[in-house]
mmCIF file of C-alpha atoms in Angstrom:
data_model
loop_
_atom_site.group_PDB
_atom_site.id
_atom_site.type_symbol
_atom_site.label_atom_id
_atom_site.label_comp_id
_atom_site.label_asym_id
_atom_site.label_seq_id
_atom_site.Cartn_x
_atom_site.Cartn_y
_atom_site.Cartn_z
ATOM 1 C CA TYR A 1428 126.792 89.980 71.028
ATOM 2 C CA ARG A 1429 124.438 90.093 73.834
ATOM 3 C CA PRO A 1430 125.345 91.146 77.238
ATOM 4 C CA ASP A 1431 123.349 90.361 80.313
ATOM 5 C CA PHE A 1432 123.316 93.431 81.386
ATOM 6 C CA LEU A 1433 124.057 96.950 80.291
ATOM 7 C CA PHE A 1434 125.411 99.718 82.620
ATOM 8 C CA SER A 1435 125.921 103.412 82.176
ATOM 9 C CA PHE A 1436 127.835 105.351 84.737
ATOM 10 C CA TYR A 1437 127.498 109.204 84.047
ATOM 11 C CA TYR A 1438 127.029 108.640 80.184
ATOM 12 C CA ARG A 1439 125.623 112.314 78.965
ATOM 13 C CA TYR A 1440 123.585 110.924 76.325
ATOM 14 C CA MET A 1441 120.751 108.978 75.889
ATOM 15 C CA ILE A 1442 120.981 105.293 75.040
ATOM 16 C CA PRO A 1443 118.663 104.217 72.259
ATOM 17 C CA GLN A 1444 116.027 101.695 72.890
ATOM 18 C CA ALA A 1445 117.409 99.428 70.335
ATOM 19 C CA VAL A 1446 120.761 99.341 72.332
ATOM 20 C CA LEU A 1447 118.849 98.859 75.777
ATOM 21 C CA ASP A 1448 117.052 95.752 74.269
ATOM 22 C CA LEU A 1449 120.371 94.022 74.098
ATOM 23 C CA ALA A 1450 120.647 93.266 77.243
ATOM 24 C CA PRO A 1451 117.982 90.901 78.299
ATOM 25 C CA ARG A 1452 118.597 91.136 82.319
ATOM 26 C CA GLY A 1453 118.185 94.776 82.260
ATOM 27 C CA ALA A 1454 119.676 98.247 81.514
ATOM 28 C CA LEU A 1455 120.881 100.368 84.115
ATOM 29 C CA ASN A 1456 121.829 103.716 84.752
ATOM 30 C CA LEU A 1457 123.755 105.276 87.916
ATOM 31 C CA HIS A 1458 122.625 108.501 88.775
ATOM 32 C CA GLY A 1459 123.952 111.013 90.822
ATOM 33 C CA SER A 1460 121.003 112.135 92.918
ATOM 34 C CA LEU A 1461 118.579 110.652 95.111
ATOM 35 C CA LEU A 1462 115.544 110.053 92.363
ATOM 36 C CA PRO A 1463 113.226 111.280 91.511
ATOM 37 C CA ARG A 1464 114.482 114.417 92.559
ATOM 38 C CA TYR A 1465 117.093 116.034 90.807
ATOM 39 C CA ARG A 1466 116.701 114.161 87.447
ATOM 40 C CA GLY A 1467 118.390 115.122 84.302
ATOM 41 C CA ARG A 1468 121.613 116.680 83.897
ATOM 42 C CA ALA A 1469 124.331 118.197 86.295
ATOM 43 C CA PRO A 1470 122.807 117.142 89.517
ATOM 44 C CA VAL A 1471 125.822 117.282 91.679
ATOM 45 C CA ASN A 1472 126.301 121.112 90.851
ATOM 46 C CA TRP A 1473 122.212 121.689 90.897
ATOM 47 C CA VAL A 1474 122.223 120.099 94.297
ATOM 48 C CA LEU A 1475 125.013 122.629 95.626
ATOM 49 C CA VAL A 1476 122.939 125.780 93.652
ATOM 50 C CA ASN A 1477 119.908 125.043 95.656
ATOM 51 C CA GLY A 1478 121.453 124.545 99.176
ATOM 52 C CA GLU A 1479 120.959 121.224 99.457
ATOM 53 C CA ARG A 1480 121.860 119.178 102.806
ATOM 54 C CA GLU A 1481 121.397 115.785 101.093
ATOM 55 C CA THR A 1482 122.181 113.917 98.108
ATOM 56 C CA GLY A 1483 123.234 110.466 97.118
ATOM 57 C CA VAL A 1484 123.260 108.102 94.223
ATOM 58 C CA SER A 1485 120.568 106.032 92.476
ATOM 59 C CA LEU A 1486 120.374 102.693 90.502
ATOM 60 C CA HIS A 1487 117.843 102.469 88.197
ATOM 61 C CA THR A 1488 116.339 100.738 84.909
ATOM 62 C CA MET A 1489 117.053 102.647 81.771
ATOM 63 C CA VAL A 1490 113.652 103.378 79.818
ATOM 64 C CA ALA A 1491 112.850 106.256 76.893
ATOM 65 C CA LYS A 1492 112.794 108.893 79.327
ATOM 66 C CA PRO A 1493 115.675 110.167 81.232
ATOM 67 C CA ASP A 1494 116.070 109.055 84.906
ATOM 68 C CA ALA A 1495 112.528 107.285 85.272
ATOM 69 C CA GLY A 1496 113.046 103.639 85.158
ATOM 70 C CA GLY A 1497 112.350 101.607 88.259
ATOM 71 C CA LEU A 1498 114.508 101.978 91.022
ATOM 72 C CA VAL A 1499 116.564 99.412 92.067
ATOM 73 C CA ASP A 1500 118.689 101.027 95.115
ATOM 74 C CA GLN A 1501 119.852 104.135 96.393
ATOM 75 C CA GLU A 1502 122.551 105.357 98.838
ATOM 76 C CA PRO A 1503 122.180 108.775 100.778
ATOM 77 C CA VAL A 1504 125.085 111.500 101.054
ATOM 78 C CA PRO A 1505 125.175 114.456 103.623
ATOM 79 C CA VAL A 1506 126.052 117.576 101.921
ATOM 80 C CA ALA A 1507 128.669 119.433 103.996
ATOM 81 C CA PHE A 1508 128.754 123.046 104.368
ATOM 82 C CA GLU A 1509 132.185 123.412 102.991
ATOM 83 C CA ASP A 1510 131.451 120.726 100.031
ATOM 84 C CA THR A 1511 132.078 121.642 96.390
ATOM 85 C CA ALA A 1512 131.166 119.944 93.521
ATOM 86 C CA PHE A 1513 134.760 118.507 93.177
ATOM 87 C CA THR A 1514 134.561 117.344 96.894
ATOM 88 C CA LEU A 1515 130.936 116.052 96.695
ATOM 89 C CA PHE A 1516 131.378 114.116 93.528
ATOM 90 C CA ARG A 1517 134.014 112.103 95.303
ATOM 91 C CA LYS A 1518 131.836 111.174 98.119
ATOM 92 C CA LEU A 1519 129.283 110.177 95.618
ATOM 93 C CA GLU A 1520 131.789 107.998 94.092
ATOM 94 C CA ALA A 1521 132.554 105.884 97.515
ATOM 95 C CA ALA A 1522 128.457 106.196 97.867
ATOM 96 C CA ALA A 1523 128.487 104.373 94.559
ATOM 97 C CA THR A 1524 131.024 101.562 95.397
ATOM 98 C CA LYS A 1525 128.985 100.758 98.454
ATOM 99 C CA LEU A 1526 125.700 100.571 96.504
ATOM 100 C CA LEU A 1527 127.265 98.484 93.686
ATOM 101 C CA ASP A 1528 128.603 96.202 96.362
ATOM 102 C CA ARG A 1529 125.282 95.678 97.690
ATOM 103 C CA SER A 1530 123.233 95.528 94.310
ATOM 104 C CA LEU A 1531 125.365 93.528 91.821
ATOM 105 C CA PRO A 1532 124.786 90.313 93.786
ATOM 106 C CA LEU A 1533 120.929 90.614 93.940
ATOM 107 C CA LEU A 1534 121.095 91.450 90.295
ATOM 108 C CA LEU A 1535 123.023 88.179 89.413
ATOM 109 C CA GLU A 1536 120.480 86.237 91.593
ATOM 110 C CA ASN A 1537 117.574 87.755 89.861
ATOM 111 C CA ARG A 1538 116.480 88.862 93.496
ATOM 112 C CA ALA A 1539 117.154 92.867 92.944
ATOM 113 C CA PRO A 1540 113.953 94.937 93.887
ATOM 114 C CA SER A 1541 112.653 97.732 91.465
ATOM 115 C CA ARG A 1542 110.114 99.800 92.483
ATOM 116 C CA PRO A 1543 108.186 102.748 90.170
ATOM 117 C CA LEU A 1544 109.516 106.133 90.443
ATOM 118 C CA ASP A 1545 106.650 108.612 91.448
ATOM 119 C CA LEU A 1546 108.280 111.658 89.104
ATOM 120 C CA THR A 1547 105.381 114.172 90.106
ATOM 121 C CA ALA A 1548 106.975 114.112 93.470
ATOM 122 C CA GLY A 1549 110.514 114.997 91.701
ATOM 123 C CA THR A 1550 112.390 117.547 89.934
ATOM 124 C CA TYR A 1551 114.316 117.732 86.582
ATOM 125 C CA PHE A 1552 117.015 120.092 85.725
ATOM 126 C CA GLY A 1553 118.555 121.019 82.454
ATOM 127 C CA GLY A 1554 122.543 121.334 81.829
ATOM 128 C CA ARG A 1555 124.534 124.293 82.962
ATOM 129 C CA LYS A 1556 126.423 126.586 80.921
ATOM 130 C CA PRO A 1557 129.482 128.953 82.260
ATOM 131 C CA GLN A 1558 126.973 131.858 82.110
ATOM 132 C CA ASP A 1559 125.295 130.797 84.551
ATOM 133 C CA GLY A 1560 127.795 131.391 86.949
ATOM 134 C CA ARG A 1561 127.093 135.210 86.817
ATOM 135 C CA ILE A 1562 126.484 136.334 90.348
ATOM 136 C CA ASP A 1563 123.442 138.534 91.226
ATOM 137 C CA TRP A 1564 124.453 140.948 94.309
ATOM 138 C CA THR A 1565 121.077 141.172 95.537
ATOM 139 C CA TRP A 1566 120.781 137.315 96.405
ATOM 140 C CA ASP A 1567 121.248 136.374 100.005
ATOM 141 C CA ALA A 1568 125.064 135.638 100.556
ATOM 142 C CA ALA A 1569 124.278 132.160 101.347
ATOM 143 C CA ARG A 1570 122.750 131.528 97.897
ATOM 144 C CA ILE A 1571 125.738 133.235 96.034
ATOM 145 C CA TYR A 1572 128.110 130.884 98.043
ATOM 146 C CA ASP A 1573 126.425 127.952 97.102
ATOM 147 C CA LEU A 1574 126.613 129.241 93.487
ATOM 148 C CA ILE A 1575 130.161 129.645 93.856
ATOM 149 C CA ARG A 1576 131.273 126.177 95.627
ATOM 150 C CA ALA A 1577 128.936 124.567 92.876
ATOM 151 C CA VAL A 1578 130.749 125.963 90.017
ATOM 152 C CA THR A 1579 134.345 126.153 91.554
ATOM 153 C CA HIS A 1580 137.264 124.251 90.274
ATOM 154 C CA PRO A 1581 137.323 122.060 88.174
ATOM 155 C CA TYR A 1582 134.016 123.788 86.529
ATOM 156 C CA PRO A 1583 133.696 127.180 84.599
ATOM 157 C CA GLY A 1584 133.455 129.291 88.007
ATOM 158 C CA ALA A 1585 131.401 132.043 89.189
ATOM 159 C CA PHE A 1586 131.954 135.465 88.398
ATOM 160 C CA THR A 1587 130.991 138.918 88.475
ATOM 161 C CA GLU A 1588 132.350 142.383 86.469
ATOM 162 C CA TRP A 1589 135.347 144.434 87.128
ATOM 163 C CA GLY A 1590 137.134 146.681 84.971
ATOM 164 C CA GLY A 1591 135.296 145.848 81.830
ATOM 165 C CA GLY A 1592 135.578 142.101 82.433
ATOM 166 C CA PRO A 1593 134.699 139.312 84.455
ATOM 167 C CA LEU A 1594 136.021 139.017 87.742
ATOM 168 C CA TYR A 1595 136.312 135.114 88.887
ATOM 169 C CA ILE A 1596 135.340 134.178 92.376
ATOM 170 C CA TRP A 1597 136.714 130.910 92.968
ATOM 171 C CA TRP A 1598 136.307 131.140 96.835
ATOM 172 C CA ALA A 1599 134.439 132.921 99.216
ATOM 173 C CA LEU A 1600 132.485 132.769 102.570
ATOM 174 C CA PRO A 1601 129.466 134.197 103.873
ATOM 175 C CA VAL A 1602 130.145 136.736 106.823
ATOM 176 C CA GLU A 1603 128.406 139.790 108.472
ATOM 177 C CA GLY A 1604 128.630 142.840 107.325
ATOM 178 C CA PRO A 1605 127.291 146.161 107.186
ATOM 179 C CA CYS A 1606 124.155 147.231 105.522
ATOM 180 C CA ALA A 1607 125.411 148.566 101.968
ATOM 181 C CA GLU A 1608 124.310 148.605 98.354
ATOM 182 C CA PRO A 1609 124.427 145.022 96.987
ATOM 183 C CA GLY A 1610 127.714 144.816 95.189
ATOM 184 C CA SER A 1611 129.570 147.214 97.115
ATOM 185 C CA VAL A 1612 133.050 146.513 98.977
ATOM 186 C CA THR A 1613 132.750 147.454 102.520
ATOM 187 C CA ALA A 1614 136.412 146.358 103.722
ATOM 188 C CA VAL A 1615 139.563 145.086 102.219
ATOM 189 C CA THR A 1616 141.504 143.385 104.719
ATOM 190 C CA ARG A 1617 144.386 140.696 104.750
ATOM 191 C CA ASP A 1618 141.619 137.981 105.070
ATOM 192 C CA GLY A 1619 139.825 139.199 101.766
ATOM 193 C CA ILE A 1620 137.433 141.400 100.073
ATOM 194 C CA VAL A 1621 133.892 142.066 101.881
ATOM 195 C CA VAL A 1622 131.365 142.721 99.853
ATOM 196 C CA ALA A 1623 127.617 143.523 100.586
ATOM 197 C CA CYS A 1624 124.870 141.146 99.395
ATOM 198 C CA GLY A 1625 120.990 141.493 99.578
ATOM 199 C CA ARG A 1626 121.355 140.240 102.704
ATOM 200 C CA GLY A 1627 124.601 139.665 104.655
ATOM 201 C CA ALA A 1628 127.958 139.996 102.998
ATOM 202 C CA LEU A 1629 130.440 137.659 101.337
ATOM 203 C CA ARG A 1630 134.399 137.729 102.009
ATOM 204 C CA LEU A 1631 136.080 137.055 98.714
ATOM 205 C CA ILE A 1632 139.173 134.875 99.250
ATOM 206 C CA THR A 1633 140.689 133.649 95.942
ATOM 207 C CA ILE A 1634 139.647 135.885 93.063
ATOM 208 C CA GLN A 1635 140.989 136.091 89.333
ATOM 209 C CA LYS A 1636 140.636 138.950 86.916
ATOM 210 C CA GLY A 1637 139.669 137.688 83.358
ATOM 211 C CA ARG A 1638 142.699 135.631 82.276
ATOM 212 C CA ASP A 1639 145.088 136.882 84.515
ATOM 213 C CA PRO A 1640 146.360 134.425 87.285
ATOM 214 C CA GLU A 1641 144.617 133.494 90.221
ATOM 215 C CA LEU A 1642 145.517 135.632 93.841
ATOM 216 C CA PRO A 1643 144.223 136.042 97.000
ATOM 217 C CA ALA A 1644 141.686 138.768 97.085
ATOM 218 C CA CYS A 1645 143.546 141.004 99.094
ATOM 219 C CA ALA A 1646 146.839 141.039 96.760
ATOM 220 C CA LEU A 1647 144.349 141.490 93.740
ATOM 221 C CA ALA A 1648 142.660 144.163 95.628
ATOM 222 C CA ARG A 1649 146.169 145.898 96.184
ATOM 223 C CA LEU A 1650 146.910 145.406 91.960
ATOM 224 C CA GLU A 1651 143.835 146.817 90.903
ATOM 225 C CA GLY A 1652 143.056 149.740 93.683
ATOM 226 C CA ILE A 1653 139.985 147.767 94.966
ATOM 227 C CA GLU A 1654 138.879 149.391 98.030
ATOM 228 C CA GLU A 1655 135.956 150.485 100.268
ATOM 229 C CA GLY A 1656 133.347 151.998 98.128
ATOM 230 C CA THR A 1657 134.224 150.180 95.139
ATOM 231 C CA ARG A 1658 131.054 148.547 92.938
ATOM 232 C CA LEU A 1659 131.265 145.212 91.915
ATOM 233 C CA GLY A 1660 128.980 143.987 89.047
ATOM 234 C CA PRO A 1661 127.432 145.337 85.914
ATOM 235 C CA THR A 1662 128.503 149.092 86.938
ATOM 236 C CA GLY A 1663 132.156 147.813 86.984
ATOM 237 C CA ASP A 1664 134.669 149.566 88.738
ATOM 238 C CA GLN A 1665 132.584 152.921 89.994
ATOM 239 C CA ARG A 1666 133.675 154.161 93.387
#
């Protein structure tokens, strides 16, 4: 069997050249970034981790090197401040539909463009692991927020340490706060737990201690005795 075209949509593995060669009219991949930026693995997550304001989808020919073949088409997507990896992926799905509606007829008519990618102008990122979600409280609040939204549900989550184990932070927002040691709790209100960062502060909204149920941050603070002066991070539950 020799298909006219071969398409790869978010397939995790490299396809052997012998398989690519089966499609005489082209083997094409849909990648979740604006190539040549964010070549490689987990582009949706990396875009958010790095605080980008725009991404998109790219249709390109497949070659032996990952995400390096000729570019057929792209569709940009704005990244909103409140986007998570899940909501951004949904936006990219819609953009992919638009791109394919535009490109497939051109491919069938042999009129689709293909321009070389300048890989020297791009970036490449590898896969992510659960431990990559560890929070460093010396970072700016905005950077920590970007990490949280990049790995919140359905991904493994951003986390810090508390009480001898992980404290997962499923949602939070950067806020203004008093100058204090990074990782120190500066306030506990019904709106959440405010934690000092290297610059600014973060209001924790939904959190989870280990494998316990997720709770509003204020509720878990009452249960666990988290209060002003509590330290989160490698130092644990110091006060």
